[in-house]
Coordinates of C-alpha atoms and ligand atoms in Angstrom, one line a residue:
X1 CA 146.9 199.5 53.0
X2 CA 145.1 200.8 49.7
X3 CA 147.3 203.0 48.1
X4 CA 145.8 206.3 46.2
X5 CA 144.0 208.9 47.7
X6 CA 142.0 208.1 51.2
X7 CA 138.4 208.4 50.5
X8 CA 136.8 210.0 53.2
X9 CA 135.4 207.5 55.7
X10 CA 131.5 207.7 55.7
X11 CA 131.2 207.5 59.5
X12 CA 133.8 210.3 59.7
X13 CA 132.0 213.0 57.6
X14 CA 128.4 211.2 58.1
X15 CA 127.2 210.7 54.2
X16 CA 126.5 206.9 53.2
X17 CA 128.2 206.1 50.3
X18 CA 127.4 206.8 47.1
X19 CA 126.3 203.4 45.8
X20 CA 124.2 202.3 48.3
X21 CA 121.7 199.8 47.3
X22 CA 118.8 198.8 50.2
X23 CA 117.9 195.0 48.9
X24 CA 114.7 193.7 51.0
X25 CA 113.9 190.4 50.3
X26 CA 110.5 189.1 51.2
X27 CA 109.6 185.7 52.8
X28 CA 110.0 183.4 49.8
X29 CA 113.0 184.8 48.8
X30 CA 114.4 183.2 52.2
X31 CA 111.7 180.7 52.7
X32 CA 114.5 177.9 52.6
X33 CA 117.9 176.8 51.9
X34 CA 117.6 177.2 48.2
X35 CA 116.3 180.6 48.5
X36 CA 118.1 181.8 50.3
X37 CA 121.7 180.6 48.2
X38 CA 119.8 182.6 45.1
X39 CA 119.1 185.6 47.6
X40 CA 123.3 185.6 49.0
X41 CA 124.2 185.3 44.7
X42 CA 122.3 188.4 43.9
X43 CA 123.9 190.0 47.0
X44 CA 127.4 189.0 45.4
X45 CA 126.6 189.9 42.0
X46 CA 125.5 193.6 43.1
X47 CA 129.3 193.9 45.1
X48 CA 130.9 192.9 41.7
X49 CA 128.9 196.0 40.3
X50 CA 130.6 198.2 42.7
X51 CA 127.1 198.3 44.8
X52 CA 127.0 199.0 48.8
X53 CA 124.3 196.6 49.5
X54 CA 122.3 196.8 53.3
X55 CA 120.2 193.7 53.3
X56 CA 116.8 193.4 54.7
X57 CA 114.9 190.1 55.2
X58 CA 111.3 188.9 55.8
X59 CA 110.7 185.9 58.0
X60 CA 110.9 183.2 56.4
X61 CA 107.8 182.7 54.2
X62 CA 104.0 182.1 56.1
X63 CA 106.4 181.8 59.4
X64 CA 104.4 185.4 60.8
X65 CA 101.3 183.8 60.2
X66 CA 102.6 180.4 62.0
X67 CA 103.4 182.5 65.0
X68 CA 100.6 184.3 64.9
X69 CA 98.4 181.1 65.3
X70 CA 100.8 179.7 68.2
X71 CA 99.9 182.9 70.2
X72 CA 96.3 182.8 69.5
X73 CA 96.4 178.8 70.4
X74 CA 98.2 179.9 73.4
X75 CA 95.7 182.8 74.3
X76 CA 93.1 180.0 73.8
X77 CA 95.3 178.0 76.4
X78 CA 95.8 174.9 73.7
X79 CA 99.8 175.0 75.1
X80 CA 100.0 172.1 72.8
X81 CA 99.1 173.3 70.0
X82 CA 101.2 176.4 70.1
X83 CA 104.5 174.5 71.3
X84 CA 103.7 171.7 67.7
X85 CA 103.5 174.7 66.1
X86 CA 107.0 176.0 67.4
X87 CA 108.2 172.6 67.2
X88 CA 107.7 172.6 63.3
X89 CA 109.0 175.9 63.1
X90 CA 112.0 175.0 64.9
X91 CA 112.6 172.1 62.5
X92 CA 112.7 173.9 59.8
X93 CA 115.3 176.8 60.8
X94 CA 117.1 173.9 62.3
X95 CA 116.8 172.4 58.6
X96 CA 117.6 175.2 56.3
X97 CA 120.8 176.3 58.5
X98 CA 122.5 173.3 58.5
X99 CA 122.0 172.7 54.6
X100 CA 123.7 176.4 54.3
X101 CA 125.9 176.2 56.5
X102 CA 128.8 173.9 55.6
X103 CA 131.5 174.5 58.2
X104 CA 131.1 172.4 61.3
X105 CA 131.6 175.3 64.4
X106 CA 129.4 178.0 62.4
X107 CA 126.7 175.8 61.8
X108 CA 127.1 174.4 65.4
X109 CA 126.6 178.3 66.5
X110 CA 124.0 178.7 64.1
X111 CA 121.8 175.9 65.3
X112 CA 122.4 176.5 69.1
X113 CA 121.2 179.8 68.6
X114 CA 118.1 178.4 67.2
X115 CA 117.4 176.5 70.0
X116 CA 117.9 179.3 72.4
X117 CA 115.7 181.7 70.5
X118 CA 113.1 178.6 70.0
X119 CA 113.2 177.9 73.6
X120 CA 112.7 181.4 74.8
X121 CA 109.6 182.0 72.3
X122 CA 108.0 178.5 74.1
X123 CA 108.7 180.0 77.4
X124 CA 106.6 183.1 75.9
X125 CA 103.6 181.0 75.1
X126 CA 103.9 178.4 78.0
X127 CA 102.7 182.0 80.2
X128 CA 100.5 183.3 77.4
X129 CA 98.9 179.8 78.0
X130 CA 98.6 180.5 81.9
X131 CA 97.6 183.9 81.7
X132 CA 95.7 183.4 79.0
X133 CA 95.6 187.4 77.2
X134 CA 97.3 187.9 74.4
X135 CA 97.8 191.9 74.3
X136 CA 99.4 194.0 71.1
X137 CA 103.0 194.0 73.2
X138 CA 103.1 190.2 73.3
X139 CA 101.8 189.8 69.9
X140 CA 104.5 192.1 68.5
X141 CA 107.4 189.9 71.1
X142 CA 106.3 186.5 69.5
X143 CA 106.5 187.4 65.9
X144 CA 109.5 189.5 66.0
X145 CA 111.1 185.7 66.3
X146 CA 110.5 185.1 62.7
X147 CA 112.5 188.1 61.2
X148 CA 115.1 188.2 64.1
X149 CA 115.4 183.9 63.3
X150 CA 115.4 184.8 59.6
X151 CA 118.0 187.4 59.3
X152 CA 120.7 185.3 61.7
X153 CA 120.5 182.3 59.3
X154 CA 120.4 184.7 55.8
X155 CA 123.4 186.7 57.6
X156 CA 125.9 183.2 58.4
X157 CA 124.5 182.2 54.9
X158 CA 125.9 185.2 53.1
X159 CA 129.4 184.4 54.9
X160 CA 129.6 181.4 54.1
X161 CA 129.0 182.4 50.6
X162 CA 132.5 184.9 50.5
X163 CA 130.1 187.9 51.7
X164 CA 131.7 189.9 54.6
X165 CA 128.2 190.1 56.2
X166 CA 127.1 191.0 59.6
X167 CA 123.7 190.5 61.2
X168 CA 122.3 193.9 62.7
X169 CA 119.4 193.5 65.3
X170 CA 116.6 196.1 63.1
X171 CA 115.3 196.9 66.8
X172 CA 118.7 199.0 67.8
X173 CA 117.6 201.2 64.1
X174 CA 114.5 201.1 63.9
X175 CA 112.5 203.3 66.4
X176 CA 108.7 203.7 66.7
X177 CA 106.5 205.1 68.6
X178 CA 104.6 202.4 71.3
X179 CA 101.7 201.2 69.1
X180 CA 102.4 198.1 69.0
X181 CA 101.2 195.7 65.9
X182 CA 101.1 198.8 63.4
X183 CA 104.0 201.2 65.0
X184 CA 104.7 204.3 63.5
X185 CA 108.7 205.4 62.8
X186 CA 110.0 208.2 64.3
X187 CA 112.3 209.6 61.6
X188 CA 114.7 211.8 63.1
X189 CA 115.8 208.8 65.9
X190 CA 115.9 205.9 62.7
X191 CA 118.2 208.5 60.5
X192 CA 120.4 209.2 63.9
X193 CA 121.1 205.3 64.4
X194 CA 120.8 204.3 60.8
X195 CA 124.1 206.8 60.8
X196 CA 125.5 205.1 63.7
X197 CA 124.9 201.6 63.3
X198 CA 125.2 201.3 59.9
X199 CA 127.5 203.5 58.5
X200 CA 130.6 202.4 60.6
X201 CA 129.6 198.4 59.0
X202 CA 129.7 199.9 55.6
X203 CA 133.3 201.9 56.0
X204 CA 134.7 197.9 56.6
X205 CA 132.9 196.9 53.4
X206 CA 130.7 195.2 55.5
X207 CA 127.4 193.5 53.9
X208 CA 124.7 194.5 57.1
X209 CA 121.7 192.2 57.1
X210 CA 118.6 193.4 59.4
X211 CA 115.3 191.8 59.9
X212 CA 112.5 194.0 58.5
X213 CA 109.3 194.8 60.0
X214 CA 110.8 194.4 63.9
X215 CA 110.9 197.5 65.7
X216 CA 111.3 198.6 69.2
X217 CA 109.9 202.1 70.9
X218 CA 112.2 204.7 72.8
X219 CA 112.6 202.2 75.8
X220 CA 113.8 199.3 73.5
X221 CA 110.2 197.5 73.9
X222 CA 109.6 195.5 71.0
X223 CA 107.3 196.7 68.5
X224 CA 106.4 195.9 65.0
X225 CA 105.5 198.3 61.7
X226 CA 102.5 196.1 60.9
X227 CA 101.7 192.9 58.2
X228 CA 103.9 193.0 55.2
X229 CA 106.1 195.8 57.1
X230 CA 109.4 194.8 56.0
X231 CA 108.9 196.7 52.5
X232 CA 108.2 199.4 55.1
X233 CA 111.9 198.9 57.1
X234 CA 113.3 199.2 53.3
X235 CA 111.9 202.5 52.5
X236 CA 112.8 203.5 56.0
X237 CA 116.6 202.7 56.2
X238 CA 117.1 203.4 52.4
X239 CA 115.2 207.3 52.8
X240 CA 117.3 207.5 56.2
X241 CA 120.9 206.5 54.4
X242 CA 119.7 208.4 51.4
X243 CA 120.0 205.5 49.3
X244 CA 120.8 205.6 45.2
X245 CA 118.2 202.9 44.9
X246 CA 115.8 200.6 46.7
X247 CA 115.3 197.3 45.4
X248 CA 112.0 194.7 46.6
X249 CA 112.7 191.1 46.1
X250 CA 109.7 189.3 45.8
X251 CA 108.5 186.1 43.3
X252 CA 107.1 187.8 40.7
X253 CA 108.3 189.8 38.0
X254 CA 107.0 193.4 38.6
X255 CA 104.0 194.8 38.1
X256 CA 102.1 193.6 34.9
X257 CA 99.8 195.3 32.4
X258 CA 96.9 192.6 33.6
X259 CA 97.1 189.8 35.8
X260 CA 98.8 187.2 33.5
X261 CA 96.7 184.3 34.7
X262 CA 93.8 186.3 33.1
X263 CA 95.1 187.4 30.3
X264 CA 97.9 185.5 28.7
X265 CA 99.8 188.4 26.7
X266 CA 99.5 190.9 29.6
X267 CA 103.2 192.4 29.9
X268 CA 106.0 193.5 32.4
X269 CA 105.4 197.4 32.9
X270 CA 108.6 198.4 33.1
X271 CA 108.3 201.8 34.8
X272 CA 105.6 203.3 36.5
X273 CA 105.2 206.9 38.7
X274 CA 104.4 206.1 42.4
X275 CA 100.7 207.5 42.1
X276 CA 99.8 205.0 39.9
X277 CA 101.2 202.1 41.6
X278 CA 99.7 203.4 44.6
X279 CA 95.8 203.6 42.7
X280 CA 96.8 199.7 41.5
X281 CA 98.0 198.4 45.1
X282 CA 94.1 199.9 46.0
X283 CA 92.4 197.9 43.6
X284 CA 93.9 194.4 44.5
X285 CA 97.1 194.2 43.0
X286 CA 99.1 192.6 45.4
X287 CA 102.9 193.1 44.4
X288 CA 103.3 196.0 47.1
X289 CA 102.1 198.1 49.1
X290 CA 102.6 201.9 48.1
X291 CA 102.2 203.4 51.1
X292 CA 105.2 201.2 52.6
X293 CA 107.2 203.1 50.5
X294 CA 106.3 206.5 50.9
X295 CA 109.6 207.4 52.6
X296 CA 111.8 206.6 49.4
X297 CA 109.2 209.1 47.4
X298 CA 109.8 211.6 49.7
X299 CA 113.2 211.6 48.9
X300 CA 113.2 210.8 45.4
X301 CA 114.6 206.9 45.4
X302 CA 113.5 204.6 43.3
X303 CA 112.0 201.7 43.9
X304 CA 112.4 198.1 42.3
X305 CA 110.3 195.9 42.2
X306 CA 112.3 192.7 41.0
X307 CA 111.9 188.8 41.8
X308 CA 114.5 186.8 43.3
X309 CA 113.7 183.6 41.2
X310 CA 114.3 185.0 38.2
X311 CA 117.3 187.8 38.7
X312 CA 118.1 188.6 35.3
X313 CA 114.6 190.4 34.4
X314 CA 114.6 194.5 34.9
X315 CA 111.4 194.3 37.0
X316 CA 109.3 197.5 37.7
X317 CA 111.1 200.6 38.7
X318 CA 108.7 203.0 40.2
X319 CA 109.4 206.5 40.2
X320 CA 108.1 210.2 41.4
X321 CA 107.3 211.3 38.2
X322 CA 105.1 209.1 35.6
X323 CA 107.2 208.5 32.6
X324 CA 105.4 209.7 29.7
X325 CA 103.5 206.7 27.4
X326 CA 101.6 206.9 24.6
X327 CA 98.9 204.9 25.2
X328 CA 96.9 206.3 28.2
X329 CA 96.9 203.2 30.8
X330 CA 99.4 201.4 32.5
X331 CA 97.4 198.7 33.8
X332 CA 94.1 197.2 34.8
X333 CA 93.8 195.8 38.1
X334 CA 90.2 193.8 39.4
X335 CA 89.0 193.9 42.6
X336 CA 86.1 190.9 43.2
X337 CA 84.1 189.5 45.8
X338 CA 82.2 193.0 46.2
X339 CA 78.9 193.6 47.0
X340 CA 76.7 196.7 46.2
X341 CA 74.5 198.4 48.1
X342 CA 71.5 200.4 46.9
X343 CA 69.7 202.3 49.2
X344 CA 66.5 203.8 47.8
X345 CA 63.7 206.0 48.0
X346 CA 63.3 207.4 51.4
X347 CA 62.0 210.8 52.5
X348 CA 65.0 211.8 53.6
X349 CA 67.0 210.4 51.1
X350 CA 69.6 213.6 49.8
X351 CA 68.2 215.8 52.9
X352 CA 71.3 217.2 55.0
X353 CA 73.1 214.8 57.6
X354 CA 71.4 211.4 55.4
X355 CA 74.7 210.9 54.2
X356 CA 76.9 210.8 57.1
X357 CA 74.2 208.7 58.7
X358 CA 74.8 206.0 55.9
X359 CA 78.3 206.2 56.2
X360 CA 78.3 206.1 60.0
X361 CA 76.4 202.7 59.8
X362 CA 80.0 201.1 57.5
X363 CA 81.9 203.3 60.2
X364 CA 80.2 201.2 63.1
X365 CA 81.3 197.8 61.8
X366 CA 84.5 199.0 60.1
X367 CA 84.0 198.6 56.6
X368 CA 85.8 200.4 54.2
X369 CA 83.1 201.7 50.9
X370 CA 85.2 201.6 47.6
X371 CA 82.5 203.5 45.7
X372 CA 79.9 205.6 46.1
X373 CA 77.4 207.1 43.3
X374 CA 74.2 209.3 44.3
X375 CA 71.7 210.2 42.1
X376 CA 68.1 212.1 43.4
X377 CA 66.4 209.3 44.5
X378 CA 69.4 206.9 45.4
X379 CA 72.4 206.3 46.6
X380 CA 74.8 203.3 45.5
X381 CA 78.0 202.2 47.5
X382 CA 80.2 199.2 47.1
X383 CA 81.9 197.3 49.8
X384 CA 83.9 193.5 50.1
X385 CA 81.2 190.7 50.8
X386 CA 82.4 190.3 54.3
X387 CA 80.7 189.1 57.1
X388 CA 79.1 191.9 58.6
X389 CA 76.9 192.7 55.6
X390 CA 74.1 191.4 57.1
X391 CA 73.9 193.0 59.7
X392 CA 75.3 196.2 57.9
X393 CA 71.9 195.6 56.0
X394 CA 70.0 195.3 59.0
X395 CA 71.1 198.7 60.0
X396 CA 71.0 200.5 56.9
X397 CA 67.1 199.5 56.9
X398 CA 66.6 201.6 59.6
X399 CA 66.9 204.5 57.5
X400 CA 66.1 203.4 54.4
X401 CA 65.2 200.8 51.9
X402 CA 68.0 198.7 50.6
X403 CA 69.1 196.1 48.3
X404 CA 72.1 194.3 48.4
X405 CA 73.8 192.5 45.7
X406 CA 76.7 190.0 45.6
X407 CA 79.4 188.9 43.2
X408 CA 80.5 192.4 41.5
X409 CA 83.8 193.1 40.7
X410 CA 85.6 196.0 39.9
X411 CA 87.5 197.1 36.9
X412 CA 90.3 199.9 37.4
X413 CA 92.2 201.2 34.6
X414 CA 95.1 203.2 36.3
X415 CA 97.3 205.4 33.9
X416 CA 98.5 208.7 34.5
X417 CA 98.4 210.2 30.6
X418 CA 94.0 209.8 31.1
X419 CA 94.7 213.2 32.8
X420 CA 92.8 215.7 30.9
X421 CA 92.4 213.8 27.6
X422 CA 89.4 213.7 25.7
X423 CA 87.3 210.5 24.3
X424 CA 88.9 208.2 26.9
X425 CA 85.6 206.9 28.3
X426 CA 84.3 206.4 25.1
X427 CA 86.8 204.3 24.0
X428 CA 86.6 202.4 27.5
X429 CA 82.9 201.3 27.4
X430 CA 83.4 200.7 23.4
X431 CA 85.7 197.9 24.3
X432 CA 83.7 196.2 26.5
X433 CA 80.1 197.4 24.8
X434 CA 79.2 193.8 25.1
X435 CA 79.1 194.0 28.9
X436 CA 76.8 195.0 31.7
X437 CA 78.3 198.2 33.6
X438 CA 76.9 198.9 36.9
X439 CA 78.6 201.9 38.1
X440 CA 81.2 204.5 36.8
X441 CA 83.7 206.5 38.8
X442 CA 86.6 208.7 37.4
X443 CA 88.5 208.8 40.4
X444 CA 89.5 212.5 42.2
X445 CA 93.0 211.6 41.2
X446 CA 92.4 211.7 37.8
X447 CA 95.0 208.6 37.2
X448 CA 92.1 205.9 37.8
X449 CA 89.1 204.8 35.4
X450 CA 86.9 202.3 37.6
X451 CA 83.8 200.5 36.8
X452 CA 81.5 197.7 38.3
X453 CA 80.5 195.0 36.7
X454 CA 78.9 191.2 37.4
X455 CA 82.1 189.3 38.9
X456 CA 81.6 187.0 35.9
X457 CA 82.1 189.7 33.2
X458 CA 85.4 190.1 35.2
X459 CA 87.8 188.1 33.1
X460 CA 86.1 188.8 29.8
X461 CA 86.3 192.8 30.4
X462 CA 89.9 192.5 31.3
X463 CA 90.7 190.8 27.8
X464 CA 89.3 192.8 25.7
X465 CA 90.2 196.0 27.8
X466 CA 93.9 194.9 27.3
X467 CA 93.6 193.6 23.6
X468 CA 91.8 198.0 22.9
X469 CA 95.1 199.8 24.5
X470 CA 98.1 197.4 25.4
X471 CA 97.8 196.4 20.8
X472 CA 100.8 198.2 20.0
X473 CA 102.3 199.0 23.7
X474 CA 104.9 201.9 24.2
X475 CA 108.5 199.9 24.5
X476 CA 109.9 202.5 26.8
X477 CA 107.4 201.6 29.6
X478 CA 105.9 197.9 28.9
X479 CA 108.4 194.9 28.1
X480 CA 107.6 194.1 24.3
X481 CA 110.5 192.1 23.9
X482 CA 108.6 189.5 25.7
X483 CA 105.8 189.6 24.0
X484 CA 107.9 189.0 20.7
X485 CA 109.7 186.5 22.4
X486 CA 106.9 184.4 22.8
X487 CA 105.2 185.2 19.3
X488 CA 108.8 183.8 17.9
X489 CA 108.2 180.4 20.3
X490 CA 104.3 180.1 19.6
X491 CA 105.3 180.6 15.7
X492 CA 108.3 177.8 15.7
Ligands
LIG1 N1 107.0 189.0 58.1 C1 106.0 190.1 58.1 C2 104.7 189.6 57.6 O1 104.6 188.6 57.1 C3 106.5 191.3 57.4 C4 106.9 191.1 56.0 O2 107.2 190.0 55.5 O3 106.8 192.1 55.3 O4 103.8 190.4 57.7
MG2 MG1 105.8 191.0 52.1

């Protein structure tokens, strides 16, 4: 028995503790046995901080896609191909539990229960292959496999490892509503059984590891949050436990002033306001999605974004409130492969109604406009190059005349200190004077600058965008100790 005074159980008087740290960890962090050992160490080293980690995992990385394409061979009625698929896939969590897992009747336990779960799912697709419709509700059944798979190994892993962990099934927690493929989360029911489930674990010390992105409606029917929804089961448990902090485990260091494959000195932003991450995730930046996170806003947590191959580095912490910088951007994200559309010259052009007949045309074949610009004799839209432009054209001719030009790209400079200064613009098109601007918007929000361009300006206009405001970057928001770092090395 401790000695000292009895801190009040959590279960007992229903507050999580303190410390408690969500960790999700996305498909490469687990995507094998190597991964996962670095995932299971920064597990441990957050317990030696005095941290209450709940764990939630990805599938194993690209295995929702794998199972995605054994249900649509089996739809197709190809059993083979969907049970080769499976057969791989059953290989490989065969593989990557019995590297982990060292002692003989675990890793026995382990494995069987691969099997089971492996011959179950080809039972699934054997009678997908018979009946030959795939609906939402089967969909959602076959790829729950991956994270329900993934967190079983990551949980025996972390046990094997010296953590005291325990495998919780997400579906008993996380409850939805019955849209299946993009489910939405009923809040009060998750916070009840986050309480329940999770709360007793933690009172034991216990490490609980959960699958993210599974789900299951009122009835216990599997159902899913939609692709890249485990960020999503992060926000959820750690706004539901009323977490200190959330942490995203991915394979990249946070999110950066410019894509560093562009633009070599492009730097770790260190903190960031959840408005303009959300503006950046818009444009193409791909490290998360901001409205997956919504629930930690809501209640105030922060959210890491931090990468599991490299544990030592701060990542990006985003927050409610921007921190104050004093240079007016945070980053510059590009958006290519866009086309824009100009549809001129018409009668009717600007008359009342023209517009929501244009926009009813891209409503028709689902395709999202990024920007629109009107002037009096024309309006201006940009969309992705996809496959239904053509016909998109064809349509829009109906009402008007239109052009349609490929290979734009578009430039957005997100920063929440461009509200209400003056000259900003200026500056802006002075740095890139040299290139061809198609369009302008100052988006509503007031935290984005975007601009179209040719898509082969792109790389060019990032560049010297970066070299105008990231010279002499503000070291409480951008990593400059990096960028001295490597100055030192490129000097020696
Ligand atoms: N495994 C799911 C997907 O790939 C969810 C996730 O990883 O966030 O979409
Ligand atoms: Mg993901």
């Amino acid at each position: 028995m401790p000695s000292g005074p009895r801190h009040a159980r959590s279960s007992e008087n229903g507050k999580a503790p303190m410390n408690l740290v969500v960790m999700k960890f996305g498909g490469t962090s687990v995507e094998d046995a190597a991964a996962i050992g670095r995932t299971a160490a920064i597990v441990k080293s957050r317990v030696a901080q005095g941290k209450t980690p709940v764990v939630v995992v990805s599938a194993m990385a690209k295995v929702t896609d794998q199972l995605l394409r054994a249900a649509a061979s089996a739809a197709q009625g190809d059993r083979t191909g969907a049970l080769a698929i499976t057969s791989r896939l059953r290989g490989r969590h065969r593989d990557a539990a019995a590297e982990l897992i060292k002692s003989p009747n675990e890793c026995c336990a382990l494995v069987d229960l691969i099997e089971q779960r492996f011959d179950s799912l080809d039972e699934v697709l054997r009678g997908l292959a018979v009946l030959l419709e795939l609906t939402p509700r089967i969909s959602d059944l076959i790829v729950s496999y991956g994270e329900r798979l993934s967190s079983r190994i990551v949980a025996a892993a972390f046990c094997e490892r010296g953590l005291d962990a325990v495998r919780v099934d997400a579906r008993e927690i996380v409850i939805t509503d019955s849209e299946f493929q993009r489910a939405a989360p009923l809040d009060a029911l998750i916070e009840k059984r986050a309480h329940e489930r999770l709360l007793p674990l933690l009172d034991e010390h216990k490490v609980p590891v959960m699958g993210g992105f599974i789900a299951s409606n009122e009835s216990g029917v599997t159902t899913t949050l939609g692709r890249g929804g485990s960020d999503f089961t992060g926000a959820l448990i750690g706004g539901a436990l009323s977490a200190e902090a959330i942490e995203i485990w991915t394979d990249v260091d946070g999110i950066m002033t410019a894509d560093p494959r562009v633009c070599p000195d492009a730097l770790r932003v260190k903190v960031i306001s959840f408005e303009e991450a959300a503006e950046l995730a818009y444009f193409g930046a791909k490290v998360l999605h901001p409205a997956t996170i919504l629930p930690a806003v809501k209640k105030n947590i922060p959210v890491s974004v931090l990468n599991s191959r490299n544990a030592r580095c701060e990542g990006t912490r985003i927050i409610s409130l921007a921190p104050h910088c004093r240079s007016p951007f945070k980053s510059i994200a590009v958006k290519k492969k866009l086309s824009i559309i100009d549809i001129v010259a018409s009668p009717m052009l600007m008359t009342h109604g023209y517009l929501s007949q244009i926009f009813a045309v891209f409503d028709k074949h689902k395709c999202a406009v990024d920007m629109v610009s009107t002037s009096e004799v024309s309006v201006s839209l940009t969309v992705d190059s996809n496959a239904s432009l053509p016909e998109i054209v064809a349509d829009l001719s109906q009402l008007a005349d239109v052009k349609c030009e490929g290979k734009k790209a578009l430039v957005c400079m997100v920063g929440d200190d461009i509200r209400g200064q003056n000259g900003i613009a200026a500056q802006v098109f002075n740095a890139i004077r040299h290139i061809n601007v198609r369009m302008i918007s100052q988006g509503a929000s007031e935290i984005n600058m975007s601009f179209m361009i040719e898509e082969d300006d792109a790389d060019e206009a990032v560049r010297s965008l970066h070299a105008a405001f990231f010279k002499d970057p503000d070291p409480g928001v951008f990593d400059t100790e990096a960028r001295k770092a490597q100055t030192v090395n490129s000097e020696q």
